mmCIF file of C-alpha atoms in Angstrom:
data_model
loop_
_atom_site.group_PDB
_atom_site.id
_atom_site.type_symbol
_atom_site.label_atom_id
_atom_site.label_comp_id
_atom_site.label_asym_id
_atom_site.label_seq_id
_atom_site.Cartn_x
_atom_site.Cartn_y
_atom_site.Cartn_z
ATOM 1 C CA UNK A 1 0.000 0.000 0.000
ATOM 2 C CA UNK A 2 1.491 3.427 -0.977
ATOM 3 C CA UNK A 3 -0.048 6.500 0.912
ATOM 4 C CA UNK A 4 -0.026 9.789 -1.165
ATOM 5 C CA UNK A 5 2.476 12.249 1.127
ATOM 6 C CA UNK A 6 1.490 15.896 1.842
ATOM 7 C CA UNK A 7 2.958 18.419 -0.116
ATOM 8 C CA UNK A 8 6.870 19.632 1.424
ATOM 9 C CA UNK A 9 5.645 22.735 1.748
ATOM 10 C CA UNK A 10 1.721 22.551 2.392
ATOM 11 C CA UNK A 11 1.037 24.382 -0.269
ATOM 12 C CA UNK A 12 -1.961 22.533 -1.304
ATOM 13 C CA UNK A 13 -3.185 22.224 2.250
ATOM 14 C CA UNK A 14 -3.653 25.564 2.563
ATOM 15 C CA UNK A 15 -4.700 26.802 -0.779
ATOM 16 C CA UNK A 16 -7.577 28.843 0.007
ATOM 17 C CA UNK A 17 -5.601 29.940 2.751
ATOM 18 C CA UNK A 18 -3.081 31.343 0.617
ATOM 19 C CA UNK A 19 -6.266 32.557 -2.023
ATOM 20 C CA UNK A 20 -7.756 34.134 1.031
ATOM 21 C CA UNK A 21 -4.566 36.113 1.901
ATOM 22 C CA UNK A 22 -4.548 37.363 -1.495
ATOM 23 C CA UNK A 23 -7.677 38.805 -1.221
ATOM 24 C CA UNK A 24 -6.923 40.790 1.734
ATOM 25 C CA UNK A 25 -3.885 42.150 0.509
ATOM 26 C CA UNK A 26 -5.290 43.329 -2.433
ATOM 27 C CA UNK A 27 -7.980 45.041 -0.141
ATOM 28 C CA UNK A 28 -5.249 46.803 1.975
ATOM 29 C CA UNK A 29 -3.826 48.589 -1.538
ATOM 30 C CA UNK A 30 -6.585 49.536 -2.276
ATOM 31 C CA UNK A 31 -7.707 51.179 1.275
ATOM 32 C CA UNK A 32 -3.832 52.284 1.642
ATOM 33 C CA UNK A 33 -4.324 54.559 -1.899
ATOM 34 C CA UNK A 34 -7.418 55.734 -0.674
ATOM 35 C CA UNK A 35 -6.417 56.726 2.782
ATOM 36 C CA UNK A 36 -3.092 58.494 2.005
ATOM 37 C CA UNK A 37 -4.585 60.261 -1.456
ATOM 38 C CA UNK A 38 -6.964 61.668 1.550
ATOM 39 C CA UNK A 39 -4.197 63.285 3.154
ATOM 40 C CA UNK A 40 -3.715 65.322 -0.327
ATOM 41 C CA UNK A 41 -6.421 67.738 -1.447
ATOM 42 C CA UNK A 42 -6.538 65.445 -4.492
ATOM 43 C CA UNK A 43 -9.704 63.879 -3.925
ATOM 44 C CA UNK A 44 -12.374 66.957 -3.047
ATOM 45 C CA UNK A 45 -10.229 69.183 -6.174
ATOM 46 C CA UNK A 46 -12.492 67.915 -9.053
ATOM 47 C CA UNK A 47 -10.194 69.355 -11.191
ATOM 48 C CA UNK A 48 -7.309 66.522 -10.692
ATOM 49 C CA UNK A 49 -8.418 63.419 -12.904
ATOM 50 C CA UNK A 50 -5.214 61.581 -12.539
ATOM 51 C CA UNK A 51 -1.989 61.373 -10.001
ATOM 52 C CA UNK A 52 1.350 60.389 -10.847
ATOM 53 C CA UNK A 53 2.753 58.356 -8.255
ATOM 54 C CA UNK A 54 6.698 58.585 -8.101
ATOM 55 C CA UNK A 55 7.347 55.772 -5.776
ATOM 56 C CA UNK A 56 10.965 54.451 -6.966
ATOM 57 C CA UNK A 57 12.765 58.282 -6.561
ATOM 58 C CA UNK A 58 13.373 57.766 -2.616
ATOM 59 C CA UNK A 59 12.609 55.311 0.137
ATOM 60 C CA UNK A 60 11.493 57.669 2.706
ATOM 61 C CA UNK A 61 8.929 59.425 0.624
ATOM 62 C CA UNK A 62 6.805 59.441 -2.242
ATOM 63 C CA UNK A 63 6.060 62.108 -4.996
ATOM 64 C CA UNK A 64 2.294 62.465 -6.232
ATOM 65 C CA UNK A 65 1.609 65.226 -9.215
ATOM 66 C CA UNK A 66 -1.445 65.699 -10.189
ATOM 67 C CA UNK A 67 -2.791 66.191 -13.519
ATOM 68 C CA UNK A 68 -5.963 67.700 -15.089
ATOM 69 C CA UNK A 69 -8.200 66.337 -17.822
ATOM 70 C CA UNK A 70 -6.495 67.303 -21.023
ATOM 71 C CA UNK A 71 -3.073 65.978 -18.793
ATOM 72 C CA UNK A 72 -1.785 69.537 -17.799
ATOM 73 C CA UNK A 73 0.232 69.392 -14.502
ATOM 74 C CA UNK A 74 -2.026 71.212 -11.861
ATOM 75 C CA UNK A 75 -0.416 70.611 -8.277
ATOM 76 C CA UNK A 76 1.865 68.236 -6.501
ATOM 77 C CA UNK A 77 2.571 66.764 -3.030
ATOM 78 C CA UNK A 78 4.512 64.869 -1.193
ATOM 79 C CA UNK A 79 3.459 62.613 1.013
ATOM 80 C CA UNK A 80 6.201 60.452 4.014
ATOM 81 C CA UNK A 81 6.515 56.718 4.410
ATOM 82 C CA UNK A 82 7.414 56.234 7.683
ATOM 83 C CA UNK A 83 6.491 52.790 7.695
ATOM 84 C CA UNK A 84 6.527 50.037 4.894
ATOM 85 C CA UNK A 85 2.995 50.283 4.790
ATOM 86 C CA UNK A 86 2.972 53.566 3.627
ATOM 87 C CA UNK A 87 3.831 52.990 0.263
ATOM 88 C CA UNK A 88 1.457 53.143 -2.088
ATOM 89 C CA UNK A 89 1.478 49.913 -4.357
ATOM 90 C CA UNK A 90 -0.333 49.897 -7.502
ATOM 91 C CA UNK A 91 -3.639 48.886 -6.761
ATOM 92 C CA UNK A 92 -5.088 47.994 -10.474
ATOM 93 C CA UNK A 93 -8.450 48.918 -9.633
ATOM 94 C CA UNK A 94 -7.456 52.395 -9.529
ATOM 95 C CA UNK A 95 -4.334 52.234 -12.155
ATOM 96 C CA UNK A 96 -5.073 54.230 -15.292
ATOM 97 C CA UNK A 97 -3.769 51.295 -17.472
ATOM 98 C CA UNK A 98 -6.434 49.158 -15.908
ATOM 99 C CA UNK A 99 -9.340 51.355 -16.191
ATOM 100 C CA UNK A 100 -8.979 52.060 -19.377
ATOM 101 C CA UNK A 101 -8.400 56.129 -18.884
ATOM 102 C CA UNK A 102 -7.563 58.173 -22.077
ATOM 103 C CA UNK A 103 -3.877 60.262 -21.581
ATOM 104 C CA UNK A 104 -3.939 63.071 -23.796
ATOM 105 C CA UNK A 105 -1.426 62.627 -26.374
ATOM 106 C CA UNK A 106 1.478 64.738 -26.193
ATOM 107 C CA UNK A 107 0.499 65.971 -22.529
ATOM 108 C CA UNK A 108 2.841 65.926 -19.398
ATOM 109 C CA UNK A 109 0.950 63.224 -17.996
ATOM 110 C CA UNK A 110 1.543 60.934 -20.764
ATOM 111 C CA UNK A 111 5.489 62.155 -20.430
ATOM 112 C CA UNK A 112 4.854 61.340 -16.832
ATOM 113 C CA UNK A 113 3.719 57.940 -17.825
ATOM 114 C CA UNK A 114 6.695 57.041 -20.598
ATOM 115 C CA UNK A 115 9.401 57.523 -18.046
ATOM 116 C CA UNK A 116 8.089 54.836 -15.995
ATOM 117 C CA UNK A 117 9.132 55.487 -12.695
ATOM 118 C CA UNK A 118 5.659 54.888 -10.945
ATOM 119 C CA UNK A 119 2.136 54.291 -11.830
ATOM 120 C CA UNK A 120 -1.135 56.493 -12.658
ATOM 121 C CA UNK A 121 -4.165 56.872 -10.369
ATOM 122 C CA UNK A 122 -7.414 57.067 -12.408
ATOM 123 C CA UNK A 123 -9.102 59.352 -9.968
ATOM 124 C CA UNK A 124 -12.809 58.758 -11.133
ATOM 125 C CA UNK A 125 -12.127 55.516 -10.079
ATOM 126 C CA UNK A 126 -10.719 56.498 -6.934
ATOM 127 C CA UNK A 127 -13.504 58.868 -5.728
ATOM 128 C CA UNK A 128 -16.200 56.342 -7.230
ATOM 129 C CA UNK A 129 -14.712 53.374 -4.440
ATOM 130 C CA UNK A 130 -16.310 52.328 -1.668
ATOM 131 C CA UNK A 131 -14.471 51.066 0.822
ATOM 132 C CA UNK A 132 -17.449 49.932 2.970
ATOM 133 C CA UNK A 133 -18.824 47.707 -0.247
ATOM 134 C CA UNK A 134 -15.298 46.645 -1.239
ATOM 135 C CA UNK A 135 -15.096 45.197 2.587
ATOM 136 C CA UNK A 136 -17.951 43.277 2.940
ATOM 137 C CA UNK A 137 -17.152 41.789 -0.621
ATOM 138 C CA UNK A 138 -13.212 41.523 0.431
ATOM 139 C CA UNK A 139 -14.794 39.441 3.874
ATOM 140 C CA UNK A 140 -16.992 37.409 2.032
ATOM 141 C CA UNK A 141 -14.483 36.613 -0.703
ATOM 142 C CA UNK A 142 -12.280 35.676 1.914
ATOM 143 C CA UNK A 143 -14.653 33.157 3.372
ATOM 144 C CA UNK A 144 -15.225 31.836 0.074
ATOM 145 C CA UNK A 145 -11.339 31.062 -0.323
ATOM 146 C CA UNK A 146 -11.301 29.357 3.083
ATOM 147 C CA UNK A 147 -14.300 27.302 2.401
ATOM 148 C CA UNK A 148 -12.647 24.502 0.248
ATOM 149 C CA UNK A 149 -10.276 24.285 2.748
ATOM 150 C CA UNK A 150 -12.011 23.860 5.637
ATOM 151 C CA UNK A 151 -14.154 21.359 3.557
ATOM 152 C CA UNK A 152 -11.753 19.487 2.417
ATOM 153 C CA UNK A 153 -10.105 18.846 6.049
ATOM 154 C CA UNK A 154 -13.573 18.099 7.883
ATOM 155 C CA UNK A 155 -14.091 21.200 9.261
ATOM 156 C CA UNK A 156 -17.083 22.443 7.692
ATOM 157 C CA UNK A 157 -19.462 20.264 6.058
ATOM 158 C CA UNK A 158 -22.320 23.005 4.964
ATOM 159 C CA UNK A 159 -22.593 26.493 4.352
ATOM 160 C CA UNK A 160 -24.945 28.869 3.894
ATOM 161 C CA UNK A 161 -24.631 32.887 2.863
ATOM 162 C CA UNK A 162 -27.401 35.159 3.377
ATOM 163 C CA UNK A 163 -30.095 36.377 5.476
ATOM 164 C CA UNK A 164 -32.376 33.838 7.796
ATOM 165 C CA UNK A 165 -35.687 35.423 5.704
ATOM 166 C CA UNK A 166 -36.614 35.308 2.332
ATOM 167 C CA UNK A 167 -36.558 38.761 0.600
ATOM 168 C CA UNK A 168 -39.153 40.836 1.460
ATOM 169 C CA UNK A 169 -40.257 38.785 4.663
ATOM 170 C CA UNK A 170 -39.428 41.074 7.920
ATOM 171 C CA UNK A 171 -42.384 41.520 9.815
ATOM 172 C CA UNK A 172 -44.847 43.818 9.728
#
């Protein structure tokens, strides 16, 4: 008789585990770019539809210009990372790239974006996020990716999402 061995390095075991931390890291970017653009009037000045953000320059800090509509240079800041987790990672949800927003040919924002030394913020996107929504959808995914998991080892053996009443039922 030949028993199949665990993976070395319980990779496998703990897939959703691994799935699940994914999630939640992605979640943190994305709640990181929101709460340090916040410390910037970036996000009440309507005017600024994208921000350049010039993390590779220095370790200590990073540089944010901000760019109007036709890709004009309007403001800048600079914001400290005093700890890792002050650096803003590209959070593709917000990246220009990702969301598909036009750069005005020619413009210092697309000269911003050819010297590659950073990423974009689309900032429609950024002032359309929720970050109530996006965690109750983060927690839920997360469940999700442990579910298997959990499954899989005995630990759960049913699950149901939801509310206990049917829509509409409540009471009177």
């Amino acid at each position: 008789m030949s028993q199949q061995q665990p993976e070395a390095s319980g990779a496998g075991e703990f897939e959703g585990f691994n799935k699940a931390q994914c999630i939640m890291w992605c979640h943190k970017i994305r709640a990181r770019v929101l709460e340090r653009l916040r410390l910037t009037s970036f996000i009440v000045d309507t005017s600024v539809e994208a921000v350049h953000v010039n993390n590779t320059k220095r370790a200590d800090r990073v540089f944010l210009t901000a760019f109007d509509d036709e890709g004009r240079q309007v403001s800048a800041d600079t914001l400290p990372i005093i700890e890792p987790c002050d650096k803003l990672a590209v959070a593709p949800e917000f990246d220009h790239d990702f969301t598909a927003m036009p750069v005005t040919p020619g413009s210092e924002l697309e000269e911003a974006v050819s010297r590659e030394d950073g990423w974009v913020v689309n900032m429609e996107a950024v002032r359309d996020y929720d970050i109530a929504a996006d965690r109750r959808a983060t927690q839920k995914a997360v469940v999700l990716a442990h579910l298997p998991d959990l499954m899989q080892s005995g630990e759960a053996r049913g699950f149901v999402l939801g509310s206990d009443e049917p829509d509409g039922a409540g009471g009177a």
